[in-house]
Amino acid sequence: MKKMTKSKDNKVLTGTLAGIAEYFGIDPTIARVVFVLSIFLLEGSPIILYLLFAFFIPSADNSERASYKKTYARPAESQPKQADAVADDTWSDF
């Protein structure tokens, strides 16, 4: 079952409009344009609806992304390789 959540990957302010767009399967840019147009057409009342959605829609769970970072993270004890020292007199442009 699909659950409406705020987007973590595609957010401008709170991720609410992107989350709604992901839930309905549309592009988040289209949802944002429709929202801005509705603000002008409905005299600002969608702002109250946006604030309610931003407050009540839960944030997305990032457990998959966290496990990905843990799996491929570099171990703390490994050090980056150091460059070999080169004598200055061996350099030549020709």
mmCIF file of N, CA, C and O in Angstrom:
data_model
loop_
_atom_site.group_PDB
_atom_site.id
_atom_site.type_symbol
_atom_site.label_atom_id
_atom_site.label_comp_id
_atom_site.label_asym_id
_atom_site.label_seq_id
_atom_site.Cartn_x
_atom_site.Cartn_y
_atom_site.Cartn_z
ATOM 1 N N MET A 1 0.841 -1.184 0.000
ATOM 2 C CA MET A 1 0.000 0.000 0.000
ATOM 3 C C MET A 1 0.880 1.239 0.000
ATOM 4 O O MET A 1 1.825 1.342 0.770
ATOM 5 N N LYS A 2 0.575 2.169 -0.895
ATOM 6 C CA LYS A 2 1.325 3.409 -0.976
ATOM 7 C C LYS A 2 1.016 4.290 0.226
ATOM 8 O O LYS A 2 -0.110 4.341 0.701
ATOM 9 N N LYS A 3 2.043 4.994 0.663
ATOM 10 C CA LYS A 3 1.878 5.910 1.770
ATOM 11 C C LYS A 3 2.404 7.273 1.341
ATOM 12 O O LYS A 3 3.496 7.369 0.783
ATOM 13 N N MET A 4 1.633 8.317 1.584
ATOM 14 C CA MET A 4 2.066 9.654 1.212
ATOM 15 C C MET A 4 3.058 10.165 2.254
ATOM 16 O O MET A 4 2.745 10.238 3.438
ATOM 17 N N THR A 5 4.262 10.470 1.793
ATOM 18 C CA THR A 5 5.300 11.013 2.667
ATOM 19 C C THR A 5 5.975 12.181 1.975
ATOM 20 O O THR A 5 5.898 12.323 0.757
ATOM 21 N N LYS A 6 6.659 12.992 2.740
ATOM 22 C CA LYS A 6 7.450 14.075 2.169
ATOM 23 C C LYS A 6 8.657 13.474 1.466
ATOM 24 O O LYS A 6 9.227 12.491 1.923
ATOM 25 N N SER A 7 9.040 14.090 0.380
ATOM 26 C CA SER A 7 10.190 13.609 -0.377
ATOM 27 C C SER A 7 11.477 14.050 0.300
ATOM 28 O O SER A 7 11.609 15.179 0.741
ATOM 29 N N LYS A 8 12.442 13.141 0.374
ATOM 30 C CA LYS A 8 13.762 13.476 0.912
ATOM 31 C C LYS A 8 14.721 13.851 -0.201
ATOM 32 O O LYS A 8 15.677 14.574 0.017
ATOM 33 N N ASP A 9 14.496 13.355 -1.408
ATOM 34 C CA ASP A 9 15.429 13.557 -2.511
ATOM 35 C C ASP A 9 15.126 14.798 -3.333
ATOM 36 O O ASP A 9 16.018 15.407 -3.890
ATOM 37 N N ASN A 10 13.874 15.181 -3.429
ATOM 38 C CA ASN A 10 13.465 16.249 -4.338
ATOM 39 C C ASN A 10 12.652 17.279 -3.568
ATOM 40 O O ASN A 10 11.454 17.368 -3.725
ATOM 41 N N LYS A 11 13.316 18.061 -2.743
ATOM 42 C CA LYS A 11 12.570 19.043 -1.979
ATOM 43 C C LYS A 11 13.121 20.437 -2.200
ATOM 44 O O LYS A 11 14.307 20.623 -2.445
ATOM 45 N N VAL A 12 12.222 21.412 -2.122
ATOM 46 C CA VAL A 12 12.606 22.812 -2.226
ATOM 47 C C VAL A 12 12.516 23.450 -0.842
ATOM 48 O O VAL A 12 13.493 23.979 -0.333
ATOM 49 N N LEU A 13 11.359 23.388 -0.217
ATOM 50 C CA LEU A 13 11.205 23.885 1.148
ATOM 51 C C LEU A 13 11.109 22.732 2.137
ATOM 52 O O LEU A 13 11.994 22.527 2.941
ATOM 53 N N THR A 14 10.010 22.010 2.060
ATOM 54 C CA THR A 14 9.807 20.914 3.016
ATOM 55 C C THR A 14 9.683 19.551 2.356
ATOM 56 O O THR A 14 9.666 18.542 3.045
ATOM 57 N N GLY A 15 9.566 19.498 1.035
ATOM 58 C CA GLY A 15 9.389 18.241 0.333
ATOM 59 C C GLY A 15 7.947 17.800 0.235
ATOM 60 O O GLY A 15 7.657 16.708 -0.242
ATOM 61 N N THR A 16 7.036 18.655 0.664
ATOM 62 C CA THR A 16 5.622 18.291 0.690
ATOM 63 C C THR A 16 5.054 18.141 -0.719
ATOM 64 O O THR A 16 4.420 17.127 -1.020
ATOM 65 N N LEU A 17 5.258 19.141 -1.567
ATOM 66 C CA LEU A 17 4.714 19.056 -2.926
ATOM 67 C C LEU A 17 5.343 17.929 -3.724
ATOM 68 O O LEU A 17 4.667 17.253 -4.498
ATOM 69 N N ALA A 18 6.631 17.699 -3.545
ATOM 70 C CA ALA A 18 7.289 16.590 -4.238
ATOM 71 C C ALA A 18 6.750 15.252 -3.731
ATOM 72 O O ALA A 18 6.582 14.313 -4.505
ATOM 73 N N GLY A 19 6.478 15.145 -2.442
ATOM 74 C CA GLY A 19 5.894 13.926 -1.892
ATOM 75 C C GLY A 19 4.506 13.661 -2.426
ATOM 76 O O GLY A 19 4.149 12.515 -2.743
ATOM 77 N N ILE A 20 3.706 14.716 -2.546
ATOM 78 C CA ILE A 20 2.366 14.577 -3.116
ATOM 79 C C ILE A 20 2.467 14.161 -4.585
ATOM 80 O O ILE A 20 1.718 13.288 -5.042
ATOM 81 N N ALA A 21 3.399 14.768 -5.312
ATOM 82 C CA ALA A 21 3.581 14.413 -6.723
ATOM 83 C C ALA A 21 4.033 12.965 -6.876
ATOM 84 O O ALA A 21 3.554 12.252 -7.757
ATOM 85 N N GLU A 22 4.940 12.511 -6.024
ATOM 86 C CA GLU A 22 5.385 11.116 -6.080
ATOM 87 C C GLU A 22 4.233 10.166 -5.769
ATOM 88 O O GLU A 22 4.119 9.096 -6.362
ATOM 89 N N TYR A 23 3.377 10.537 -4.845
ATOM 90 C CA TYR A 23 2.241 9.697 -4.483
ATOM 91 C C TYR A 23 1.284 9.520 -5.669
ATOM 92 O O TYR A 23 0.787 8.425 -5.924
ATOM 93 N N PHE A 24 1.040 10.612 -6.406
ATOM 94 C CA PHE A 24 0.124 10.549 -7.541
ATOM 95 C C PHE A 24 0.818 10.191 -8.848
ATOM 96 O O PHE A 24 0.167 10.046 -9.883
ATOM 97 N N GLY A 25 2.141 10.050 -8.843
ATOM 98 C CA GLY A 25 2.862 9.612 -10.019
ATOM 99 C C GLY A 25 3.045 10.691 -11.072
ATOM 100 O O GLY A 25 3.054 10.379 -12.266
ATOM 101 N N ILE A 26 3.177 11.947 -10.655
ATOM 102 C CA ILE A 26 3.408 13.026 -11.604
ATOM 103 C C ILE A 26 4.748 13.688 -11.300
ATOM 104 O O ILE A 26 5.347 13.446 -10.250
ATOM 105 N N ASP A 27 5.191 14.543 -12.213
ATOM 106 C CA ASP A 27 6.447 15.256 -12.040
ATOM 107 C C ASP A 27 6.287 16.324 -10.949
ATOM 108 O O ASP A 27 5.299 17.062 -10.945
ATOM 109 N N PRO A 28 7.233 16.422 -10.009
ATOM 110 C CA PRO A 28 7.133 17.428 -8.950
ATOM 111 C C PRO A 28 7.094 18.860 -9.471
ATOM 112 O O PRO A 28 6.459 19.727 -8.856
ATOM 113 N N THR A 29 7.716 19.124 -10.614
ATOM 114 C CA THR A 29 7.684 20.478 -11.181
ATOM 115 C C THR A 29 6.262 20.863 -11.575
ATOM 116 O O THR A 29 5.842 22.004 -11.366
ATOM 117 N N ILE A 30 5.521 19.917 -12.119
ATOM 118 C CA ILE A 30 4.126 20.179 -12.493
ATOM 119 C C ILE A 30 3.309 20.489 -11.242
ATOM 120 O O ILE A 30 2.500 21.419 -11.234
ATOM 121 N N ALA A 31 3.534 19.746 -10.172
ATOM 122 C CA ALA A 31 2.802 19.993 -8.926
ATOM 123 C C ALA A 31 3.120 21.383 -8.375
ATOM 124 O O ALA A 31 2.233 22.086 -7.886
ATOM 125 N N ARG A 32 4.377 21.799 -8.482
ATOM 126 C CA ARG A 32 4.764 23.119 -7.979
ATOM 127 C C ARG A 32 4.148 24.237 -8.811
ATOM 128 O O ARG A 32 3.682 25.245 -8.266
ATOM 129 N N VAL A 33 4.137 24.064 -10.140
ATOM 130 C CA VAL A 33 3.547 25.082 -11.012
ATOM 131 C C VAL A 33 2.047 25.200 -10.751
ATOM 132 O O VAL A 33 1.502 26.309 -10.651
ATOM 133 N N VAL A 34 1.371 24.078 -10.616
ATOM 134 C CA VAL A 34 -0.066 24.096 -10.323
ATOM 135 C C VAL A 34 -0.316 24.765 -8.981
ATOM 136 O O VAL A 34 -1.262 25.560 -8.826
ATOM 137 N N PHE A 35 0.530 24.516 -8.005
ATOM 138 C CA PHE A 35 0.370 25.129 -6.686
ATOM 139 C C PHE A 35 0.534 26.648 -6.768
ATOM 140 O O PHE A 35 -0.278 27.392 -6.214
ATOM 141 N N VAL A 36 1.564 27.112 -7.461
ATOM 142 C CA VAL A 36 1.789 28.562 -7.576
ATOM 143 C C VAL A 36 0.639 29.221 -8.334
ATOM 144 O O VAL A 36 0.153 30.293 -7.930
ATOM 145 N N LEU A 37 0.178 28.603 -9.407
ATOM 146 C CA LEU A 37 -0.963 29.164 -10.133
ATOM 147 C C LEU A 37 -2.220 29.196 -9.277
ATOM 148 O O LEU A 37 -2.990 30.153 -9.323
ATOM 149 N N SER A 38 -2.416 28.161 -8.473
ATOM 150 C CA SER A 38 -3.603 28.127 -7.613
ATOM 151 C C SER A 38 -3.533 29.195 -6.519
ATOM 152 O O SER A 38 -4.566 29.680 -6.072
ATOM 153 N N ILE A 39 -2.338 29.573 -6.106
ATOM 154 C CA ILE A 39 -2.210 30.658 -5.124
ATOM 155 C C ILE A 39 -2.776 31.950 -5.703
ATOM 156 O O ILE A 39 -3.515 32.684 -5.028
ATOM 157 N N PHE A 40 -2.437 32.227 -6.977
ATOM 158 C CA PHE A 40 -2.938 33.451 -7.610
ATOM 159 C C PHE A 40 -4.423 33.373 -7.932
ATOM 160 O O PHE A 40 -5.154 34.343 -7.755
ATOM 161 N N LEU A 41 -4.868 32.214 -8.396
ATOM 162 C CA LEU A 41 -6.274 32.074 -8.784
ATOM 163 C C LEU A 41 -7.212 32.005 -7.578
ATOM 164 O O LEU A 41 -8.340 32.490 -7.634
ATOM 165 N N LEU A 42 -6.772 31.412 -6.497
ATOM 166 C CA LEU A 42 -7.630 31.241 -5.320
ATOM 167 C C LEU A 42 -7.273 32.210 -4.198
ATOM 168 O O LEU A 42 -7.611 31.986 -3.040
ATOM 169 N N GLU A 43 -6.556 33.258 -4.546
ATOM 170 C CA GLU A 43 -6.249 34.360 -3.640
ATOM 171 C C GLU A 43 -5.496 33.935 -2.383
ATOM 172 O O GLU A 43 -5.805 34.375 -1.275
ATOM 173 N N GLY A 44 -4.538 33.049 -2.517
ATOM 174 C CA GLY A 44 -3.659 32.707 -1.409
ATOM 175 C C GLY A 44 -4.131 31.632 -0.458
ATOM 176 O O GLY A 44 -3.392 31.222 0.432
ATOM 177 N N SER A 45 -5.341 31.144 -0.611
ATOM 178 C CA SER A 45 -5.838 30.128 0.320
ATOM 179 C C SER A 45 -5.083 28.793 0.258
ATOM 180 O O SER A 45 -5.027 28.085 1.267
ATOM 181 N N PRO A 46 -4.468 28.407 -0.873
ATOM 182 C CA PRO A 46 -3.689 27.159 -0.873
ATOM 183 C C PRO A 46 -2.473 27.193 0.061
ATOM 184 O O PRO A 46 -1.949 26.145 0.419
ATOM 185 N N ILE A 47 -2.043 28.368 0.448
ATOM 186 C CA ILE A 47 -0.911 28.456 1.379
ATOM 187 C C ILE A 47 -1.277 27.813 2.714
ATOM 188 O O ILE A 47 -0.461 27.095 3.313
ATOM 189 N N ILE A 48 -2.491 28.016 3.171
ATOM 190 C CA ILE A 48 -2.944 27.397 4.426
ATOM 191 C C ILE A 48 -2.982 25.883 4.273
ATOM 192 O O ILE A 48 -2.547 25.150 5.165
ATOM 193 N N LEU A 49 -3.455 25.404 3.133
ATOM 194 C CA LEU A 49 -3.493 23.968 2.876
ATOM 195 C C LEU A 49 -2.074 23.390 2.835
ATOM 196 O O LEU A 49 -1.818 22.312 3.384
ATOM 197 N N TYR A 50 -1.141 24.126 2.223
ATOM 198 C CA TYR A 50 0.253 23.681 2.167
ATOM 199 C C TYR A 50 0.835 23.574 3.575
ATOM 200 O O TYR A 50 1.527 22.603 3.901
ATOM 201 N N LEU A 51 0.580 24.553 4.419
ATOM 202 C CA LEU A 51 1.092 24.520 5.789
ATOM 203 C C LEU A 51 0.523 23.333 6.573
ATOM 204 O O LEU A 51 1.233 22.691 7.351
ATOM 205 N N LEU A 52 -0.746 23.038 6.362
ATOM 206 C CA LEU A 52 -1.345 21.871 7.016
ATOM 207 C C LEU A 52 -0.702 20.573 6.524
ATOM 208 O O LEU A 52 -0.375 19.692 7.326
ATOM 209 N N PHE A 53 -0.518 20.459 5.203
ATOM 210 C CA PHE A 53 0.149 19.279 4.658
ATOM 211 C C PHE A 53 1.575 19.158 5.180
ATOM 212 O O PHE A 53 2.035 18.073 5.529
ATOM 213 N N ALA A 54 2.294 20.273 5.224
ATOM 214 C CA ALA A 54 3.682 20.249 5.697
ATOM 215 C C ALA A 54 3.756 19.795 7.152
ATOM 216 O O ALA A 54 4.722 19.149 7.562
ATOM 217 N N PHE A 55 2.753 20.120 7.925
ATOM 218 C CA PHE A 55 2.751 19.746 9.331
ATOM 219 C C PHE A 55 2.323 18.290 9.541
ATOM 220 O O PHE A 55 2.887 17.587 10.372
ATOM 221 N N PHE A 56 1.325 17.826 8.773
ATOM 222 C CA PHE A 56 0.741 16.507 9.031
ATOM 223 C C PHE A 56 1.315 15.358 8.198
ATOM 224 O O PHE A 56 1.212 14.204 8.605
ATOM 225 N N ILE A 57 1.875 15.628 7.040
ATOM 226 C CA ILE A 57 2.438 14.540 6.226
ATOM 227 C C ILE A 57 3.773 14.128 6.839
ATOM 228 O O ILE A 57 4.650 14.970 7.046
ATOM 229 N N PRO A 58 3.976 12.847 7.120
ATOM 230 C CA PRO A 58 5.240 12.415 7.739
ATOM 231 C C PRO A 58 6.403 12.447 6.752
ATOM 232 O O PRO A 58 6.216 12.375 5.539
ATOM 233 N N SER A 59 7.590 12.532 7.295
ATOM 234 C CA SER A 59 8.800 12.495 6.471
ATOM 235 C C SER A 59 9.047 11.074 5.991
ATOM 236 O O SER A 59 8.657 10.102 6.638
ATOM 237 N N ALA A 60 9.733 10.961 4.854
ATOM 238 C CA ALA A 60 10.042 9.641 4.295
ATOM 239 C C ALA A 60 11.087 8.951 5.147
ATOM 240 O O ALA A 60 11.965 9.579 5.719
ATOM 241 N N ASP A 61 11.001 7.629 5.192
ATOM 242 C CA ASP A 61 11.975 6.827 5.940
ATOM 243 C C ASP A 61 13.214 6.656 5.092
ATOM 244 O O ASP A 61 13.131 6.257 3.942
ATOM 245 N N ASN A 62 14.367 6.919 5.646
ATOM 246 C CA ASN A 62 15.624 6.821 4.901
ATOM 247 C C ASN A 62 16.426 5.600 5.298
ATOM 248 O O ASN A 62 17.641 5.598 5.182
ATOM 249 N N SER A 63 15.791 4.540 5.747
ATOM 250 C CA SER A 63 16.538 3.374 6.195
ATOM 251 C C SER A 63 17.315 2.722 5.056
ATOM 252 O O SER A 63 18.400 2.215 5.260
ATOM 253 N N GLU A 64 16.779 2.728 3.821
ATOM 254 C CA GLU A 64 17.492 2.136 2.692
ATOM 255 C C GLU A 64 18.752 2.931 2.369
ATOM 256 O O GLU A 64 19.800 2.365 2.130
ATOM 257 N N ARG A 65 18.666 4.249 2.382
ATOM 258 C CA ARG A 65 19.826 5.073 2.082
ATOM 259 C C ARG A 65 20.870 4.951 3.172
ATOM 260 O O ARG A 65 22.059 4.946 2.904
ATOM 261 N N ALA A 66 20.445 4.834 4.415
ATOM 262 C CA ALA A 66 21.398 4.710 5.509
ATOM 263 C C ALA A 66 22.150 3.389 5.418
ATOM 264 O O ALA A 66 23.353 3.333 5.656
ATOM 265 N N SER A 67 21.459 2.312 5.054
ATOM 266 C CA SER A 67 22.134 1.025 4.934
ATOM 267 C C SER A 67 23.099 1.026 3.752
ATOM 268 O O SER A 67 24.139 0.403 3.799
ATOM 269 N N TYR A 68 22.770 1.738 2.682
ATOM 270 C CA TYR A 68 23.667 1.850 1.536
ATOM 271 C C TYR A 68 24.958 2.555 1.943
ATOM 272 O O TYR A 68 26.042 2.125 1.591
ATOM 273 N N LYS A 69 24.839 3.637 2.681
ATOM 274 C CA LYS A 69 26.030 4.363 3.113
ATOM 275 C C LYS A 69 26.883 3.526 4.048
ATOM 276 O O LYS A 69 28.098 3.588 4.005
ATOM 277 N N LYS A 70 26.265 2.722 4.890
ATOM 278 C CA LYS A 70 27.025 1.882 5.810
ATOM 279 C C LYS A 70 27.766 0.780 5.054
ATOM 280 O O LYS A 70 28.877 0.424 5.396
ATOM 281 N N THR A 71 27.146 0.239 4.016
ATOM 282 C CA THR A 71 27.736 -0.866 3.274
ATOM 283 C C THR A 71 28.976 -0.430 2.500
ATOM 284 O O THR A 71 29.977 -1.133 2.476
ATOM 285 N N TYR A 72 28.930 0.723 1.869
ATOM 286 C CA TYR A 72 30.005 1.150 0.982
ATOM 287 C C TYR A 72 30.900 2.230 1.570
ATOM 288 O O TYR A 72 31.709 2.797 0.857
ATOM 289 N N ALA A 73 30.782 2.488 2.834
ATOM 290 C CA ALA A 73 31.633 3.502 3.455
ATOM 291 C C ALA A 73 33.056 2.966 3.609
ATOM 292 O O ALA A 73 33.282 1.779 3.812
ATOM 293 N N ARG A 74 34.036 3.862 3.528
ATOM 294 C CA ARG A 74 35.447 3.482 3.684
ATOM 295 C C ARG A 74 35.723 3.228 5.158
ATOM 296 O O ARG A 74 35.320 4.005 6.008
ATOM 297 N N PRO A 75 36.422 2.149 5.480
ATOM 298 C CA PRO A 75 36.759 1.900 6.885
ATOM 299 C C PRO A 75 37.600 3.040 7.449
ATOM 300 O O PRO A 75 38.402 3.648 6.750
ATOM 301 N N ALA A 76 37.425 3.329 8.724
ATOM 302 C CA ALA A 76 38.100 4.458 9.356
ATOM 303 C C ALA A 76 39.611 4.250 9.414
ATOM 304 O O ALA A 76 40.370 5.209 9.364
ATOM 305 N N GLU A 77 40.077 2.990 9.506
ATOM 306 C CA GLU A 77 41.507 2.750 9.661
ATOM 307 C C GLU A 77 42.282 2.843 8.344
ATOM 308 O O GLU A 77 43.491 2.955 8.359
ATOM 309 N N SER A 78 41.616 2.797 7.201
ATOM 310 C CA SER A 78 42.350 2.858 5.933
ATOM 311 C C SER A 78 42.723 4.311 5.633
ATOM 312 O O SER A 78 41.926 5.216 5.804
ATOM 313 N N GLN A 79 43.925 4.493 5.176
ATOM 314 C CA GLN A 79 44.442 5.812 4.862
ATOM 315 C C GLN A 79 44.557 5.952 3.345
ATOM 316 O O GLN A 79 44.839 4.979 2.648
ATOM 317 N N PRO A 80 44.383 7.156 2.819
ATOM 318 C CA PRO A 80 44.572 7.334 1.383
ATOM 319 C C PRO A 80 46.038 7.140 1.011
ATOM 320 O O PRO A 80 46.932 7.346 1.829
ATOM 321 N N LYS A 81 46.292 6.711 -0.218
ATOM 322 C CA LYS A 81 47.661 6.475 -0.667
ATOM 323 C C LYS A 81 48.421 7.787 -0.743
ATOM 324 O O LYS A 81 47.875 8.817 -1.113
ATOM 325 N N GLN A 82 49.689 7.732 -0.413
ATOM 326 C CA GLN A 82 50.557 8.899 -0.485
ATOM 327 C C GLN A 82 51.317 8.890 -1.811
ATOM 328 O O GLN A 82 51.699 7.839 -2.316
ATOM 329 N N ALA A 83 51.568 10.066 -2.345
ATOM 330 C CA ALA A 83 52.304 10.187 -3.602
ATOM 331 C C ALA A 83 53.783 9.904 -3.355
ATOM 332 O O ALA A 83 54.325 10.205 -2.295
ATOM 333 N N ASP A 84 54.437 9.298 -4.339
ATOM 334 C CA ASP A 84 55.873 9.033 -4.245
ATOM 335 C C ASP A 84 56.653 10.337 -4.437
ATOM 336 O O ASP A 84 56.283 11.180 -5.261
ATOM 337 N N ALA A 85 57.727 10.475 -3.704
ATOM 338 C CA ALA A 85 58.576 11.654 -3.840
ATOM 339 C C ALA A 85 59.378 11.565 -5.132
ATOM 340 O O ALA A 85 59.856 10.505 -5.514
ATOM 341 N N VAL A 86 59.531 12.691 -5.825
ATOM 342 C CA VAL A 86 60.264 12.757 -7.080
ATOM 343 C C VAL A 86 61.307 13.851 -6.945
ATOM 344 O O VAL A 86 61.021 14.942 -6.471
ATOM 345 N N ALA A 87 62.512 13.548 -7.388
ATOM 346 C CA ALA A 87 63.582 14.546 -7.320
ATOM 347 C C ALA A 87 63.307 15.663 -8.316
ATOM 348 O O ALA A 87 62.786 15.418 -9.426
ATOM 349 N N ASP A 88 63.641 16.898 -7.945
ATOM 350 C CA ASP A 88 63.368 18.056 -8.800
ATOM 351 C C ASP A 88 64.179 18.032 -10.089
ATOM 352 O O ASP A 88 63.742 18.568 -11.114
ATOM 353 N N ASP A 89 65.365 17.438 -10.082
ATOM 354 C CA ASP A 89 66.206 17.475 -11.279
ATOM 355 C C ASP A 89 65.760 16.477 -12.361
ATOM 356 O O ASP A 89 66.290 16.483 -13.464
ATOM 357 N N THR A 90 64.816 15.621 -12.077
ATOM 358 C CA THR A 90 64.351 14.662 -13.075
ATOM 359 C C THR A 90 63.243 15.225 -13.960
ATOM 360 O O THR A 90 62.877 14.621 -14.946
ATOM 361 N N TRP A 91 62.690 16.366 -13.602
ATOM 362 C CA TRP A 91 61.611 16.946 -14.383
ATOM 363 C C TRP A 91 62.181 17.656 -15.607
ATOM 364 O O TRP A 91 63.172 18.366 -15.536
ATOM 365 N N SER A 92 61.550 17.468 -16.728
ATOM 366 C CA SER A 92 61.992 18.120 -17.959
ATOM 367 C C SER A 92 60.779 18.338 -18.857
ATOM 368 O O SER A 92 59.892 17.497 -18.918
ATOM 369 N N ASP A 93 60.771 19.447 -19.546
ATOM 370 C CA ASP A 93 59.697 19.724 -20.496
ATOM 371 C C ASP A 93 59.971 19.105 -21.856
ATOM 372 O O ASP A 93 59.109 19.076 -22.726
ATOM 373 N N PHE A 94 61.188 18.624 -22.095
ATOM 374 C CA PHE A 94 61.553 18.092 -23.418
ATOM 375 C C PHE A 94 61.901 16.647 -23.344
ATOM 376 O O PHE A 94 62.541 16.069 -22.650
#
